[in-house]
Amino acid sequence: MDVLRGLRDGYAPRRQGNPSRSVARSRGHVSARQQQQKFVYDFTEGNKDLKDLLGGKGANLAEMTNLGLPVPPGFTITTEACRVYLESGAEPAALRDEVSAHLDALEQRMGKRLGQSDDPLLVSVRSGAKFSMPGMMDTVLNIGLSDASVEGLAAQAGNERFAWDSYRRLVQMFGDTVMGVPGERFEDALEAAKRAKGTAKGAKGTKGAKGTEGAASDLDLDAADLRQLVTDYKQIVVKETGREFPQDPREQMDLAIRAVFESWNGERAKLYRRQERIPGDLGTAVTVCSMVFGNLGPDSGTGVAFTRDPASGAQGTYGDYLQNAQGEDVVAGIRNTVPLAELERIDPASYEKLMAIMQTLEEHYKDLCDIEFTIERGQLWMLQTRVGKRTAAAAFRIATQLVDQGVIDEAEALRRVNGAQLAQLMFPRFDEAVADSGDVRRIGWGIAASPGAATGKAVFDSYTAVKWSRSGEHVILIRRETNPDDLNGMIAAEGILTSRGGKTSHAAVVARGMGKTCVCGAEELEVDTKRRRLTAPGGVVIEEGDLISIDGSSGKVYLGEVPVVPSPVVEYFEGQMHAGADERDGLVQAVHRVMAYADRVRRLSVRANADNAEDAARARRFGAQGIGLCRTEHMFLGERRELVERLVLADTDAEREEALGALLPLQKADFIELFEAMDGLPVTVRLLDPPLHEFLPDITELSVRVALAESRKDANENDLRLLQAVHKLHEQNPMLGLRGVRLGLVIPGLFAMQVRAIAEAAAHRKAAKCDPRAEIMIPLVGTVQELEIVREEADRVIAEVEAATGTRLKLAIGTMIELPRAALTAGQIAEAAEFFSFGTNDLTQTVWGFSRDDVEASFFTAYLEKGIFGVSPFETIDRDGVGSLVRSAAEAGRATRPGLKLGICGEHGGDPESVHFFHQVGLDYVSCSPFRIPVARLEAGRAAVS
Ligand code: PEP
Ligand code: MG
């Protein structure tokens, strides 16, 4: 067990860094690892906590087996075996023997051998990584069937059609997945067979898998048709690969296992991992499970179910059932499913059993579970369970429901939701008043699969979705049904609309996982992907490029663009809606409660980056506990720019004094408003930071103006002076030039004016018996000497204001830590600073040497694609580099000054993952833009209980 634990820890997910590189780094100890490792676990051996090793599917099958639930016997090949394969290109030496031993045991138990010709044991070989990657990797069912054993299966089952149907599925899946035959070849042959059948039968109006009129359904194909299809399929395999479909069952199984390993690095799996930030070095486990059959006739079937509604969180069981079908038919939307409730009528005994099992699972996992099951001639089998994916709204509702039911506590409820989900709930939604008014035309109504309001141009294939979105268009991807190859298009689209498939279809599951708006199964819409058009009832036709709107919360589909309104969750935070007053299905209530849990446990305070009273007031409504960053440069824009220009151009002290004198009352008025909005809470005012040329006219424009004037011989003296000054101040690299504290040191009186404005504003508020709590922050400090000089002047100005107003102000003076040198000498800087606020934007820029204004647009895509990092370090703190400087500077600062207040005000302050890091390194607060405050509060709470 210790060995297992060690391995698990060794492969704990990392969010940053290059997955493929770490595989390469570990090459050295492969053989040692292989020697001591057990690569195959029977379902009776593992448990749900071994997901790192057995993958989610394997671990949960083991758990269900241990719970005594009806799981077909089988075994799991570990992710470790997959990693060895991916590293070395070969299965671990011991794997074959281990698989043989487990297969022997399975054969003994089942009383038949794999592929035995008179009564074959058949198995499924399925992928299953630690994190669910729906449909992104490979699976092969019915392994063990061959020309010989298909007859045995037919005899045993007393059903020839079933045996040939199973065989044709094997050749199709194996051909596609293992041998690399393009899937359409098989689909075309199947379509042709169905069409021929339809024509022969004169079938009319029945819809085949693709909805083709006049064709038969796959259920109309009889044993002879399917036998012929197998022959056709085998010929396709030979034609496409030059090889025969293997008849040896063990060879089938070994090749399928290898194909599953390889599918970890398939393009769609890689893309999905990038999208979901799943580390690339985990590998997949492989489960080998004895087959049970849902395609044995009408008393058989297969289904997917949820213990609660994954879309809304409403209590009750949900799911889809498909009679006489196998495996992935439900998810793929091949035929239309019936709601799970129908099963009660079709097979009451199995239904009852299923309900009992679902209850057992929910109680056991203490969460919403999703399951896959098969009924084989009235016998229910569980093929998979996992804690199910859900929408953001459902996550909040379910977490609070479970608290109410006494199943989990508040801390656990916090672990069950996250900031990304909360952010999603804060997106605007369609204006119902307009949407239902008749001003816009509703053209269809499907299943509300994944919430949100999305408008865009209709596109009918993933290629166009990607192409158009790259050129800046918003698109809605419209398909009959999606499959894993649509992943690129789904990522690119604003929303996804399908005409087939239920809440558990591929489109629904993947969209929900991505937090992307999706309406599925809008059956009244005829989707014609070949002609790139959608026809709605009443003859409305939407061509590629036409605007369409979909509402993933109601399932409604509209022609054209529907206006959006703020979400009820934002209204709640704004204080316009009170929890309990208008609960909108309990969502606001649930958010309110979860936020209260977070606020109760979090250690980090949350402040706002705000520089005007309006933003400050909103931030306060959103729960900000002060302002962590007021960027005063934002107060010098507009008409005040001219005053700054005068200050910069001043030749004499008198001119400078005059310019400063004009700025002072304006600044003071700004601060009075700000302190009023944040009365009683800290307001950190940062003195002027950006490069000064930002306040001056553009050098090119001015040069042209002067040149033109000169050519007309009417150049104006002022413009000439201005041009000279602009030339003098021009910098090649302004971000590393005259900005921040350097400005304060170079332009006499600038910082003193700002400090005076702050102090006088604070005194003014005090005189009004209010509670201003200003803090003065110096930007871009690289050495303590800079800070000492500025500080000395600031202390003097504050003392003057105190004396003049007779008010004791207690203004703390601190600094930003946003240069590597500041971080490295934080111990010295803390001598002169009462607080630090980490400016992680500039710190990231200077530690990496990445221009924050340029790199994300220029080469980050290439870096992300190469796996150099999984996410931009400007978005999520780079723990190893920038983060380690933050950690050491915090420690050094506190070593010098034990009570030193520590905050962060870079963009990372509102990033969920970064908030956890700042909690871990012991900062006192994070500061972020007002709209991110609820997310930061929630994540700070989650960090405290994680
Ligand atoms: C920072 O550098 O992280 C910061 C907050 O300052 P600014 O973004 O204004 O440079
Ligand atoms: Mg900065």
GROMACS .gro file of N, CA, C and O in nm, residues 343-425:
model
  332
  343LEU      N    1  -3.872   0.341  -1.810
  343LEU     CA    2  -3.825   0.206  -1.776
  343LEU      C    3  -3.917   0.140  -1.674
  343LEU      O    4  -3.932   0.018  -1.672
  344GLU      N    5  -3.981   0.222  -1.595
  344GLU     CA    6  -4.071   0.168  -1.494
  344GLU      C    7  -4.184   0.088  -1.561
  344GLU      O    8  -4.229  -0.015  -1.511
  345ARG      N    9  -4.224   0.136  -1.677
  345ARG     CA   10  -4.329   0.067  -1.752
  345ARG      C   11  -4.271  -0.053  -1.828
  345ARG      O   12  -4.326  -0.162  -1.828
  346ILE      N   13  -4.151  -0.032  -1.885
  346ILE     CA   14  -4.093  -0.137  -1.970
  346ILE      C   15  -4.049  -0.258  -1.887
  346ILE      O   16  -4.071  -0.372  -1.924
  347ASP      N   17  -3.984  -0.230  -1.775
  347ASP     CA   18  -3.928  -0.339  -1.694
  347ASP      C   19  -3.929  -0.296  -1.547
  347ASP      O   20  -3.827  -0.253  -1.491
  348PRO      N   21  -4.047  -0.307  -1.483
  348PRO     CA   22  -4.061  -0.253  -1.347
  348PRO      C   23  -3.962  -0.312  -1.248
  348PRO      O   24  -3.911  -0.240  -1.161
  349ALA      N   25  -3.931  -0.441  -1.262
  349ALA     CA   26  -3.841  -0.503  -1.164
  349ALA      C   27  -3.702  -0.441  -1.173
  349ALA      O   28  -3.641  -0.404  -1.072
  350SER      N   29  -3.652  -0.428  -1.296
  350SER     CA   30  -3.518  -0.368  -1.312
  350SER      C   31  -3.519  -0.223  -1.267
  350SER      O   32  -3.423  -0.174  -1.207
  351TYR      N   33  -3.629  -0.154  -1.297
  351TYR     CA   34  -3.640  -0.013  -1.259
  351TYR      C   35  -3.627   0.002  -1.107
  351TYR      O   36  -3.551   0.085  -1.057
  352GLU      N   37  -3.702  -0.082  -1.038
  352GLU     CA   38  -3.700  -0.074  -0.892
  352GLU      C   39  -3.560  -0.101  -0.837
  352GLU      O   40  -3.510  -0.030  -0.749
  353LYS      N   41  -3.497  -0.200  -0.895
  353LYS     CA   42  -3.362  -0.235  -0.851
  353LYS      C   43  -3.266  -0.119  -0.878
  353LYS      O   44  -3.182  -0.083  -0.796
  354LEU      N   45  -3.283  -0.061  -0.996
  354LEU     CA   46  -3.197   0.051  -1.034
  354LEU      C   47  -3.214   0.168  -0.937
  354LEU      O   48  -3.116   0.230  -0.893
  355MET      N   49  -3.339   0.197  -0.901
  355MET     CA   50  -3.363   0.309  -0.809
  355MET      C   51  -3.295   0.283  -0.675
  355MET      O   52  -3.235   0.372  -0.615
  356ALA      N   53  -3.303   0.158  -0.630
  356ALA     CA   54  -3.242   0.124  -0.501
  356ALA      C   55  -3.090   0.140  -0.510
  356ALA      O   56  -3.025   0.195  -0.420
  357ILE      N   57  -3.034   0.097  -0.623
  357ILE     CA   58  -2.888   0.107  -0.638
  357ILE      C   59  -2.846   0.255  -0.645
  357ILE      O   60  -2.746   0.296  -0.585
  358MET      N   61  -2.927   0.334  -0.714
  358MET     CA   62  -2.892   0.475  -0.725
  358MET      C   63  -2.893   0.542  -0.587
  358MET      O   64  -2.809   0.626  -0.556
  359GLN      N   65  -2.988   0.501  -0.506
  359GLN     CA   66  -2.992   0.557  -0.371
  359GLN      C   67  -2.868   0.514  -0.292
  359GLN      O   68  -2.805   0.594  -0.223
  360THR      N   69  -2.835   0.386  -0.306
  360THR     CA   70  -2.716   0.336  -0.236
  360THR      C   71  -2.593   0.417  -0.278
  360THR      O   72  -2.512   0.458  -0.195
  361LEU      N   73  -2.583   0.439  -0.408
  361LEU     CA   74  -2.465   0.510  -0.457
  361LEU      C   75  -2.461   0.654  -0.406
  361LEU      O   76  -2.357   0.703  -0.363
  362GLU      N   77  -2.575   0.721  -0.410
  362GLU     CA   78  -2.576   0.860  -0.362
  362GLU      C   79  -2.537   0.867  -0.215
  362GLU      O   80  -2.460   0.952  -0.173
  363GLU      N   81  -2.593   0.773  -0.138
  363GLU     CA   82  -2.561   0.774   0.005
  363GLU      C   83  -2.414   0.743   0.027
  363GLU      O   84  -2.349   0.800   0.114
  364HIS      N   85  -2.362   0.654  -0.054
  364HIS     CA   86  -2.223   0.613  -0.037
  364HIS      C   87  -2.126   0.723  -0.079
  364HIS      O   88  -2.032   0.756  -0.008
  365TYR      N   89  -2.151   0.782  -0.196
  365TYR     CA   90  -2.059   0.886  -0.246
  365TYR      C   91  -2.094   1.024  -0.189
  365TYR      O   92  -2.019   1.119  -0.208
  366LYS      N   93  -2.209   1.032  -0.125
  366LYS     CA   94  -2.258   1.159  -0.068
  366LYS      C   95  -2.259   1.270  -0.173
  366LYS      O   96  -2.219   1.384  -0.148
  367ASP      N   97  -2.298   1.234  -0.293
  367ASP     CA   98  -2.298   1.333  -0.401
  367ASP      C   99  -2.380   1.279  -0.517
  367ASP      O  100  -2.415   1.160  -0.521
  368LEU      N  101  -2.405   1.370  -0.613
  368LEU     CA  102  -2.472   1.328  -0.735
  368LEU      C  103  -2.383   1.227  -0.807
  368LEU      O  104  -2.264   1.253  -0.827
  369CYS      N  105  -2.441   1.112  -0.842
  369CYS     CA  106  -2.364   1.014  -0.918
  369CYS      C  107  -2.426   0.999  -1.056
  369CYS      O  108  -2.547   1.009  -1.070
  370ASP      N  109  -2.341   0.978  -1.155
  370ASP     CA  110  -2.399   0.934  -1.281
  370ASP      C  111  -2.356   0.791  -1.305
  370ASP      O  112  -2.251   0.747  -1.257
  371ILE      N  113  -2.444   0.717  -1.371
  371ILE     CA  114  -2.415   0.575  -1.389
  371ILE      C  115  -2.446   0.532  -1.531
  371ILE      O  116  -2.527   0.595  -1.600
  372GLU      N  117  -2.380   0.426  -1.572
  372GLU     CA  118  -2.416   0.359  -1.696
  372GLU      C  119  -2.460   0.219  -1.658
  372GLU      O  120  -2.394   0.153  -1.577
  373PHE      N  121  -2.570   0.176  -1.712
  373PHE     CA  122  -2.616   0.042  -1.679
  373PHE      C  123  -2.663  -0.030  -1.804
  373PHE      O  124  -2.688   0.033  -1.908
  374THR      N  125  -2.672  -0.160  -1.791
  374THR     CA  126  -2.725  -0.240  -1.901
  374THR      C  127  -2.822  -0.341  -1.841
  374THR      O  128  -2.799  -0.392  -1.730
  375ILE      N  129  -2.928  -0.364  -1.911
  375ILE     CA  130  -3.019  -0.471  -1.870
  375ILE      C  131  -3.007  -0.582  -1.973
  375ILE      O  132  -3.025  -0.557  -2.093
  376GLU      N  133  -2.969  -0.700  -1.925
  376GLU     CA  134  -2.957  -0.814  -2.017
  376GLU      C  135  -3.066  -0.913  -1.980
  376GLU      O  136  -3.062  -0.972  -1.874
  377ARG      N  137  -3.162  -0.921  -2.065
  377ARG     CA  138  -3.276  -1.011  -2.042
  377ARG      C  139  -3.328  -1.001  -1.899
  377ARG      O  140  -3.334  -1.097  -1.824
  378GLY      N  141  -3.357  -0.879  -1.861
  378GLY     CA  142  -3.418  -0.858  -1.731
  378GLY      C  143  -3.321  -0.854  -1.615
  378GLY      O  144  -3.361  -0.830  -1.500
  379GLN      N  145  -3.193  -0.877  -1.642
  379GLN     CA  146  -3.093  -0.872  -1.533
  379GLN      C  147  -3.017  -0.739  -1.542
  379GLN      O  148  -2.960  -0.707  -1.646
  380LEU      N  149  -3.020  -0.664  -1.431
  380LEU     CA  150  -2.956  -0.532  -1.432
  380LEU      C  151  -2.808  -0.542  -1.397
  380LEU      O  152  -2.769  -0.610  -1.302
  381TRP      N  153  -2.725  -0.471  -1.476
  381TRP     CA  154  -2.580  -0.468  -1.450
  381TRP      C  155  -2.532  -0.324  -1.446
  381TRP      O  156  -2.573  -0.242  -1.528
  382MET      N  157  -2.440  -0.297  -1.353
  382MET     CA  158  -2.383  -0.163  -1.344
  382MET      C  159  -2.248  -0.162  -1.418
  382MET      O  160  -2.158  -0.239  -1.386
  383LEU      N  161  -2.236  -0.071  -1.513
  383LEU     CA  162  -2.113  -0.068  -1.593
  383LEU      C  163  -2.021   0.046  -1.554
  383LEU      O  164  -1.904   0.047  -1.590
  384GLN      N  165  -2.073   0.143  -1.486
  384GLN     CA  166  -1.989   0.256  -1.449
  384GLN      C  167  -2.063   0.346  -1.351
  384GLN      O  168  -2.185   0.358  -1.359
  385THR      N  169  -1.989   0.406  -1.262
  385THR     CA  170  -2.047   0.517  -1.188
  385THR      C  171  -1.937   0.618  -1.160
  385THR      O  172  -1.818   0.584  -1.165
  386ARG      N  173  -1.975   0.738  -1.137
  386ARG     CA  174  -1.878   0.839  -1.094
  386ARG      C  175  -1.957   0.955  -1.037
  386ARG      O  176  -2.078   0.967  -1.063
  387VAL      N  177  -1.888   1.035  -0.962
  387VAL     CA  178  -1.951   1.158  -0.915
  387VAL      C  179  -1.972   1.243  -1.040
  387VAL      O  180  -1.877   1.270  -1.112
  388GLY      N  181  -2.098   1.278  -1.066
  388GLY     CA  182  -2.131   1.329  -1.199
  388GLY      C  183  -2.099   1.475  -1.221
  388GLY      O  184  -2.102   1.555  -1.129
  389LYS      N  185  -2.069   1.506  -1.346
  389LYS     CA  186  -2.052   1.646  -1.384
  389LYS      C  187  -2.188   1.715  -1.375
  389LYS      O  188  -2.291   1.651  -1.394
  390ARG      N  189  -2.189   1.841  -1.347
  390ARG     CA  190  -2.314   1.914  -1.331
  390ARG      C  191  -2.295   2.058  -1.374
  390ARG      O  192  -2.182   2.106  -1.382
  391THR      N  193  -2.404   2.126  -1.393
  391THR     CA  194  -2.393   2.267  -1.429
  391THR      C  195  -2.356   2.346  -1.303
  391THR      O  196  -2.368   2.297  -1.191
  392ALA      N  197  -2.317   2.471  -1.327
  392ALA     CA  198  -2.279   2.555  -1.214
  392ALA      C  199  -2.396   2.573  -1.118
  392ALA      O  200  -2.381   2.562  -0.996
  393ALA      N  201  -2.515   2.598  -1.174
  393ALA     CA  202  -2.631   2.620  -1.087
  393ALA      C  203  -2.660   2.494  -1.005
  393ALA      O  204  -2.687   2.500  -0.885
  394ALA      N  205  -2.651   2.380  -1.074
  394ALA     CA  206  -2.678   2.254  -1.003
  394ALA      C  207  -2.575   2.233  -0.892
  394ALA      O  208  -2.609   2.184  -0.783
  395ALA      N  209  -2.451   2.270  -0.917
  395ALA     CA  210  -2.347   2.249  -0.816
  395ALA      C  211  -2.381   2.323  -0.687
  395ALA      O  212  -2.371   2.268  -0.577
  396PHE      N  213  -2.425   2.448  -0.701
  396PHE     CA  214  -2.459   2.526  -0.581
  396PHE      C  215  -2.583   2.470  -0.512
  396PHE      O  216  -2.588   2.457  -0.391
  397ARG      N  217  -2.682   2.435  -0.594
  397ARG     CA  218  -2.805   2.384  -0.532
  397ARG      C  219  -2.780   2.252  -0.461
  397ARG      O  220  -2.824   2.231  -0.349
  398ILE      N  221  -2.708   2.163  -0.530
  398ILE     CA  222  -2.686   2.031  -0.471
  398ILE      C  223  -2.605   2.042  -0.342
  398ILE      O  224  -2.633   1.977  -0.242
  399ALA      N  225  -2.504   2.129  -0.344
  399ALA     CA  226  -2.420   2.144  -0.223
  399ALA      C  227  -2.506   2.184  -0.103
  399ALA      O  228  -2.491   2.128   0.006
  400THR      N  229  -2.597   2.279  -0.124
  400THR     CA  230  -2.678   2.323  -0.009
  400THR      C  231  -2.785   2.218   0.026
  400THR      O  232  -2.815   2.199   0.144
  401GLN      N  233  -2.839   2.151  -0.077
  401GLN     CA  234  -2.936   2.044  -0.046
  401GLN      C  235  -2.871   1.939   0.044
  401GLN      O  236  -2.929   1.892   0.141
  402LEU      N  237  -2.747   1.902   0.010
  402LEU     CA  238  -2.680   1.796   0.086
  402LEU      C  239  -2.648   1.842   0.229
  402LEU      O  240  -2.650   1.762   0.322
  403VAL      N  241  -2.622   1.971   0.245
  403VAL     CA  242  -2.602   2.024   0.380
  403VAL      C  243  -2.734   2.010   0.457
  403VAL      O  244  -2.738   1.962   0.571
  404ASP      N  245  -2.844   2.050   0.391
  404ASP     CA  246  -2.975   2.042   0.457
  404ASP      C  247  -3.011   1.898   0.494
  404ASP      O  248  -3.075   1.874   0.595
  405GLN      N  249  -2.968   1.806   0.410
  405GLN     CA  250  -3.000   1.666   0.439
  405GLN      C  251  -2.904   1.605   0.541
  405GLN      O  252  -2.913   1.487   0.572
  406GLY      N  253  -2.809   1.686   0.585
  406GLY     CA  254  -2.714   1.636   0.685
  406GLY      C  255  -2.612   1.540   0.626
  406GLY      O  256  -2.544   1.467   0.698
  407VAL      N  257  -2.601   1.538   0.493
  407VAL     CA  258  -2.509   1.444   0.430
  407VAL      C  259  -2.366   1.498   0.431
  407VAL      O  260  -2.269   1.424   0.449
  408ILE      N  261  -2.352   1.627   0.412
  408ILE     CA  262  -2.218   1.688   0.415
  408ILE      C  263  -2.225   1.813   0.504
  408ILE      O  264  -2.333   1.864   0.531
  409ASP      N  265  -2.104   1.859   0.546
  409ASP     CA  266  -2.104   1.982   0.626
  409ASP      C  267  -2.072   2.103   0.536
  409ASP      O  268  -2.051   2.088   0.415
  410GLU      N  269  -2.067   2.220   0.595
  410GLU     CA  270  -2.048   2.342   0.515
  410GLU      C  271  -1.912   2.342   0.445
  410GLU      O  272  -1.900   2.388   0.331
  411ALA      N  273  -1.812   2.290   0.515
  411ALA     CA  274  -1.678   2.289   0.454
  411ALA      C  275  -1.680   2.202   0.328
  411ALA      O  276  -1.625   2.239   0.224
  412GLU      N  277  -1.746   2.089   0.338
  412GLU     CA  278  -1.753   2.000   0.222
  412GLU      C  279  -1.835   2.065   0.111
  412GLU      O  280  -1.802   2.054  -0.007
  413ALA      N  281  -1.939   2.139   0.149
  413ALA     CA  282  -2.019   2.210   0.048
  413ALA      C  283  -1.930   2.306  -0.030
  413ALA      O  284  -1.943   2.320  -0.152
  414LEU      N  285  -1.837   2.369   0.041
  414LEU     CA  286  -1.746   2.462  -0.028
  414LEU      C  287  -1.656   2.389  -0.126
  414LEU      O  288  -1.624   2.439  -0.232
  415ARG      N  289  -1.616   2.269  -0.090
  415ARG     CA  290  -1.530   2.192  -0.181
  415ARG      C  291  -1.607   2.148  -0.305
  415ARG      O  292  -1.549   2.114  -0.407
  416ARG      N  293  -1.739   2.146  -0.294
  416ARG     CA  294  -1.820   2.094  -0.405
  416ARG      C  295  -1.851   2.200  -0.513
  416ARG      O  296  -1.917   2.170  -0.611
  417VAL      N  297  -1.814   2.324  -0.488
  417VAL     CA  298  -1.838   2.429  -0.588
  417VAL      C  299  -1.704   2.496  -0.617
  417VAL      O  300  -1.605   2.469  -0.549
  418ASN      N  301  -1.700   2.583  -0.714
  418ASN     CA  302  -1.576   2.657  -0.735
  418ASN      C  303  -1.602   2.793  -0.799
  418ASN      O  304  -1.712   2.822  -0.844
  419GLY      N  305  -1.497   2.873  -0.801
  419GLY     CA  306  -1.508   3.009  -0.850
  419GLY      C  307  -1.545   3.017  -0.997
  419GLY      O  308  -1.617   3.108  -1.039
  420ALA      N  309  -1.496   2.921  -1.075
  420ALA     CA  310  -1.529   2.924  -1.219
  420ALA      C  311  -1.680   2.907  -1.236
  420ALA      O  312  -1.742   2.971  -1.322
  421GLN      N  313  -1.737   2.821  -1.154
  421GLN     CA  314  -1.884   2.800  -1.164
  421GLN      C  315  -1.957   2.928  -1.122
  421GLN      O  316  -2.055   2.967  -1.185
  422LEU      N  317  -1.908   2.991  -1.017
  422LEU     CA  318  -1.973   3.114  -0.973
  422LEU      C  319  -1.964   3.220  -1.082
  422LEU      O  320  -2.061   3.290  -1.112
  423ALA      N  321  -1.845   3.230  -1.143
  423ALA     CA  322  -1.826   3.329  -1.250
  423ALA      C  323  -1.926   3.302  -1.363
  423ALA      O  324  -1.984   3.394  -1.420
  424GLN      N  325  -1.945   3.174  -1.389
  424GLN     CA  326  -2.039   3.138  -1.496
  424GLN      C  327  -2.182   3.183  -1.463
  424GLN      O  328  -2.255   3.229  -1.550
  425LEU      N  329  -2.216   3.174  -1.337
  425LEU     CA  330  -2.351   3.215  -1.295
  425LEU      C  331  -2.368   3.367  -1.301
  425LEU      O  332  -2.479   3.418  -1.293
   0.00000   0.00000   0.00000
